[in-house]
PDB file of C-alpha atoms in Angstrom:
ATOM      1  CA  MET A  17      36.219 -38.626 -12.132  1.00 55.00           C
ATOM      2  CA  HIS A  18      34.184 -40.545  -9.533  1.00 56.00           C
ATOM      3  CA  SER A  19      31.565 -43.079 -10.715  1.00 58.00           C
ATOM      4  CA  VAL A  20      28.771 -44.461  -8.843  1.00 55.00           C
ATOM      5  CA  SER A  21      26.760 -47.582  -9.466  1.00 53.00           C
ATOM      6  CA  MET A  22      23.207 -47.040 -10.941  1.00 51.00           C
ATOM      7  CA  ARG A  23      21.791 -50.511 -10.157  1.00 51.00           C
ATOM      8  CA  TRP A  24      19.811 -49.100  -7.010  1.00 49.00           C
ATOM      9  CA  MET A  25      18.884 -45.933  -8.863  1.00 48.00           C
ATOM     10  CA  MET A  26      16.089 -45.040 -11.334  1.00 45.00           C
ATOM     11  CA  PRO A  27      15.005 -47.657 -13.812  1.00 47.00           C
ATOM     12  CA  SER A  28      15.273 -47.009 -17.422  1.00 47.00           C
ATOM     13  CA  VAL A  29      11.471 -47.359 -18.045  1.00 46.00           C
ATOM     14  CA  PRO A  30       9.023 -45.253 -15.863  1.00 46.00           C
ATOM     15  CA  ARG A  31       7.241 -47.404 -13.335  1.00 44.00           C
ATOM     16  CA  PRO A  32       5.449 -47.004 -10.095  1.00 44.00           C
ATOM     17  CA  SER A  33       7.350 -47.788  -6.942  1.00 41.00           C
ATOM     18  CA  MET A  34       6.080 -49.720  -3.988  1.00 42.00           C
ATOM     19  CA  HIS A  35       6.918 -46.483  -1.988  1.00 42.00           C
ATOM     20  CA  THR A  36       4.794 -44.372  -4.092  1.00 41.00           C
ATOM     21  CA  GLY A  37       1.265 -44.158  -5.510  1.00 42.00           C
ATOM     22  CA  PRO A  38       0.424 -45.300  -9.060  1.00 43.00           C
ATOM     23  CA  HIS A  39       0.647 -41.743 -10.290  1.00 44.00           C
ATOM     24  CA  CYS A  40       4.285 -41.334  -9.189  1.00 44.00           C
ATOM     25  CA  GLN A  41       6.976 -42.633 -11.392  1.00 42.00           C
ATOM     26  CA  ARG A  42      10.784 -42.676 -11.472  1.00 42.00           C
ATOM     27  CA  TYR A  43      12.742 -41.639 -14.710  1.00 41.00           C
ATOM     28  CA  GLU A  44      16.237 -42.207 -15.784  1.00 43.00           C
ATOM     29  CA  LEU A  45      18.713 -39.454 -15.928  1.00 42.00           C
ATOM     30  CA  PRO A  46      19.256 -37.424 -18.977  1.00 45.00           C
ATOM     31  CA  PRO A  47      21.904 -38.779 -21.465  1.00 47.00           C
ATOM     32  CA  ARG A  48      24.313 -35.951 -20.631  1.00 47.00           C
ATOM     33  CA  MET A  49      24.596 -37.185 -17.148  1.00 42.00           C
ATOM     34  CA  ARG A  50      25.299 -40.845 -18.184  1.00 43.00           C
ATOM     35  CA  SER A  51      28.737 -42.300 -18.916  1.00 44.00           C
ATOM     36  CA  SER A  52      29.444 -44.971 -21.502  1.00 48.00           C
ATOM     37  CA  ASN A  53      28.902 -47.635 -18.824  1.00 47.00           C
ATOM     38  CA  THR A  54      25.152 -47.890 -18.421  1.00 44.00           C
ATOM     39  CA  ASN A  55      25.473 -48.907 -14.710  1.00 42.00           C
ATOM     40  CA  THR A  56      27.411 -45.782 -13.705  1.00 39.00           C
ATOM     41  CA  THR A  57      26.878 -41.962 -13.943  1.00 39.00           C
ATOM     42  CA  MET A  58      29.310 -39.247 -13.801  1.00 38.00           C
ATOM     43  CA  ILE A  59      28.858 -36.749 -10.760  1.00 37.00           C
ATOM     44  CA  HIS A  60      29.760 -33.372 -12.041  1.00 38.00           C
ATOM     45  CA  SER A  61      28.522 -29.823 -12.150  1.00 36.00           C
ATOM     46  CA  THR A  62      29.481 -27.602 -15.152  1.00 36.00           C
ATOM     47  CA  THR A  63      29.016 -23.950 -15.855  1.00 39.00           C
ATOM     48  CA  ALA A  64      26.545 -24.870 -18.603  1.00 42.00           C
ATOM     49  CA  ASP A  65      24.477 -26.659 -15.952  1.00 44.00           C
ATOM     50  CA  ILE A  66      24.414 -23.614 -13.853  1.00 40.00           C
ATOM     51  CA  ASN A  67      23.808 -21.275 -16.622  1.00 43.00           C
ATOM     52  CA  GLU A  68      20.711 -23.598 -17.560  1.00 48.00           C
ATOM     53  CA  ARG A  69      18.950 -22.581 -14.227  1.00 47.00           C
ATOM     54  CA  ALA A  70      16.370 -19.990 -14.157  1.00 46.00           C
ATOM     55  CA  PRO A  71      17.797 -16.560 -13.476  1.00 45.00           C
ATOM     56  CA  GLU A  72      15.904 -16.217 -10.162  1.00 45.00           C
ATOM     57  CA  GLN A  73      17.548 -19.350  -8.946  1.00 48.00           C
ATOM     58  CA  GLN A  74      21.015 -17.924  -9.720  1.00 47.00           C
ATOM     59  CA  ASN A  75      21.059 -14.530  -8.182  1.00 49.00           C
ATOM     60  CA  PRO A  76      19.190 -13.101  -5.088  1.00 53.00           C
ATOM     61  CA  PRO A  77      16.711 -10.285  -5.637  1.00 54.00           C
ATOM     62  CA  ASN A  78      18.643  -7.172  -6.655  1.00 66.00           C
ATOM     63  CA  GLN A  79      17.922  -3.558  -5.460  1.00 63.00           C
ATOM     64  CA  SER A  80      15.628  -2.718  -8.318  1.00 67.00           C
ATOM     65  CA  SER A  81      13.264  -5.494  -7.238  1.00 74.00           C
ATOM     66  CA  ARG A  82      13.444  -4.440  -3.588  1.00 75.00           C
ATOM     67  CA  ALA A  83      12.938  -0.853  -4.724  1.00 71.00           C
ATOM     68  CA  SER A  84      10.046  -2.088  -6.571  1.00 74.00           C
ATOM     69  CA  ASN A  85       8.479  -3.913  -3.677  1.00 77.00           C
ATOM     70  CA  ARG A  86       9.013  -0.831  -1.476  1.00 77.00           C
ATOM     71  CA  LEU A  87       7.043   1.219  -4.168  1.00 75.00           C
ATOM     72  CA  LEU A  88       4.213  -1.336  -4.319  1.00 78.00           C
ATOM     73  CA  GLU A  89       4.052  -1.268  -0.433  1.00 81.00           C
ATOM     74  CA  ARG A  90       3.884   2.494  -0.437  1.00 78.00           C
ATOM     75  CA  ARG A  91       1.065   2.496  -2.986  1.00 77.00           C
ATOM     76  CA  ILE A  92      -0.975  -0.246  -1.177  1.00 79.00           C
ATOM     77  CA  SER A  93      -0.498   1.849   2.187  1.00 75.00           C
ATOM     78  CA  ASN A  94      -1.732   4.965   0.362  1.00 72.00           C
ATOM     79  CA  PHE A  95      -4.779   3.076  -0.801  1.00 73.00           C
ATOM     80  CA  LEU A  96      -5.510   1.657   2.479  1.00 72.00           C
ATOM     81  CA  ILE A  97      -5.348   5.024   4.128  1.00 67.00           C
ATOM     82  CA  ASN A  98      -8.334   6.003   2.047  1.00 63.00           C
ATOM     83  CA  SER A  99     -10.078   2.914   2.837  1.00 64.00           C
ATOM     84  CA  LEU A 100      -9.818   2.932   6.520  1.00 61.00           C
ATOM     85  CA  GLY A 101     -12.945   2.674   8.852  1.00 63.00           C
ATOM     86  CA  ARG A 102     -14.067   1.666  12.145  1.00 57.00           C
ATOM     87  CA  LEU A 103     -16.518  -1.151  12.809  1.00 58.00           C
ATOM     88  CA  THR A 104     -19.223   0.215  14.707  1.00 57.00           C
ATOM     89  CA  THR A 105     -22.102  -2.202  14.153  1.00 59.00           C
ATOM     90  CA  THR A 106     -23.370  -4.398  16.596  1.00 55.00           C
ATOM     91  CA  GLU A 107     -23.136  -7.422  14.434  1.00 60.00           C
ATOM     92  CA  GLU A 108     -21.265 -10.200  15.947  1.00 64.00           C
ATOM     93  CA  ASN A 109     -18.839 -12.653  14.318  1.00 74.00           C
ATOM     94  CA  ILE A 110     -17.448 -10.492  11.706  1.00 82.00           C
ATOM     95  CA  VAL A 111     -14.175 -12.512  10.562  1.00 87.00           C
ATOM     96  CA  CYS A 112     -11.293 -11.371   8.574  1.00 90.00           C
ATOM     97  CA  THR A 113     -11.259 -13.930   5.767  1.00 90.00           C
ATOM     98  CA  ILE A 114      -7.498 -13.753   5.489  1.00 92.00           C
ATOM     99  CA  CYS A 115      -6.479 -14.613   9.121  1.00 93.00           C
ATOM    100  CA  GLN A 116      -9.969 -16.128  10.050  1.00 92.00           C
ATOM    101  CA  GLU A 117      -9.935 -14.170  13.364  1.00 91.00           C
ATOM    102  CA  GLU A 118     -12.838 -11.879  14.557  1.00 87.00           C
ATOM    103  CA  ILE A 119     -12.685  -8.287  13.746  1.00 83.00           C
ATOM    104  CA  LYS A 120     -13.223  -6.611  16.945  1.00 79.00           C
ATOM    105  CA  LEU A 121     -15.439  -3.398  17.388  1.00 70.00           C
ATOM    106  CA  GLU A 122     -13.518   0.049  17.154  1.00 63.00           C
ATOM    107  CA  LYS A 123     -10.494  -1.480  15.567  1.00 71.00           C
ATOM    108  CA  ASN A 124      -9.143  -0.044  12.394  1.00 77.00           C
ATOM    109  CA  ILE A 125     -10.121  -1.901   9.579  1.00 83.00           C
ATOM    110  CA  ALA A 126      -9.865  -1.702   5.675  1.00 85.00           C
ATOM    111  CA  ILE A 127     -12.897  -1.543   3.373  1.00 84.00           C
ATOM    112  CA  LEU A 128     -12.386  -2.579  -0.171  1.00 87.00           C
ATOM    113  CA  SER A 129     -14.573  -1.123  -2.906  1.00 85.00           C
ATOM    114  CA  CYS A 130     -16.501  -4.226  -3.004  1.00 88.00           C
ATOM    115  CA  ASN A 131     -17.287  -3.589   0.706  1.00 84.00           C
ATOM    116  CA  HIS A 132     -15.420  -6.645   2.148  1.00 88.00           C
ATOM    117  CA  ILE A 133     -13.788  -5.830   5.361  1.00 86.00           C
ATOM    118  CA  TYR A 134     -10.264  -6.860   6.661  1.00 88.00           C
ATOM    119  CA  HIS A 135      -7.722  -6.074   9.324  1.00 88.00           C
ATOM    120  CA  VAL A 136      -5.347  -3.482   7.843  1.00 87.00           C
ATOM    121  CA  GLY A 137      -2.261  -5.566   8.291  1.00 89.00           C
ATOM    122  CA  CYS A 138      -3.895  -8.811   6.810  1.00 91.00           C
ATOM    123  CA  ILE A 139      -5.209  -7.037   3.526  1.00 90.00           C
ATOM    124  CA  LYS A 140      -1.880  -5.141   3.155  1.00 89.00           C
ATOM    125  CA  ASN A 141       0.157  -8.392   3.264  1.00 91.00           C
ATOM    126  CA  TRP A 142      -2.349  -9.943   0.891  1.00 92.00           C
ATOM    127  CA  LEU A 143      -2.335  -7.092  -1.644  1.00 90.00           C
ATOM    128  CA  MET A 144       1.565  -7.399  -1.785  1.00 89.00           C
ATOM    129  CA  ILE A 145       0.817 -10.764  -3.345  1.00 91.00           C
ATOM    130  CA  LYS A 146      -2.451 -10.432  -5.241  1.00 92.00           C
ATOM    131  CA  ASN A 147      -4.319  -7.282  -6.327  1.00 91.00           C
ATOM    132  CA  GLU A 148      -7.779  -8.728  -5.505  1.00 92.00           C
ATOM    133  CA  CYS A 149     -10.352  -9.088  -2.873  1.00 92.00           C
ATOM    134  CA  ALA A 150      -9.703 -12.264  -0.907  1.00 92.00           C
ATOM    135  CA  VAL A 151     -13.542 -13.015  -0.851  1.00 93.00           C
ATOM    136  CA  CYS A 152     -14.927 -12.143  -4.356  1.00 94.00           C
ATOM    137  CA  ARG A 153     -11.674 -11.703  -6.324  1.00 94.00           C
ATOM    138  CA  ALA A 154     -12.575  -8.244  -7.628  1.00 92.00           C
ATOM    139  CA  GLN A 155      -9.731  -6.008  -8.264  1.00 91.00           C
ATOM    140  CA  ALA A 156      -8.779  -4.214  -5.102  1.00 87.00           C
ATOM    141  CA  ILE A 157      -6.667  -1.265  -6.286  1.00 84.00           C
ATOM    142  CA  PRO A 158      -7.400   0.210  -9.609  1.00 80.00           C
ATOM    143  CA  ASP A 159      -4.436  -0.249 -12.197  1.00 74.00           C
ATOM    144  CA  GLU A 160      -3.370   3.464 -12.045  1.00 65.00           C
ATOM    145  CA  ASN A 161      -2.580   2.998  -8.293  1.00 47.00           C
ATOM    146  CA  VAL A 162      -0.701  -0.320  -8.348  1.00 48.00           C
TER     147      VAL A 162
END
């Protein structure tokens, strides 16, 4: 077993540091990590410590989650096919809210049911994360399609 001096580490009472703001505090290690000597701590990793981690931290995404993502992507693509349009207005400076770039005339665009306009690639990536309009937060794809 190795031991390390704790004199330079976390104080026993939470207090602001001169290197942090008043809202930041340092805390003492939990009791299971301390040895009988208050100035040392045991450095170890046990199976119990590993098992306490959240499951998503232990294992990489499995095949079912990848398949689920592919299914979601396919559903979003099918939805967007039905919402494709072309920008034919002479209005200038129409900007995609997601990428903040101008939407050019005659480019493929996606129009959500709330009538907000996006680049197809931008809204597809957005909908993989959130099923809502990036502008008004209205539901983008009805539940039966997601």
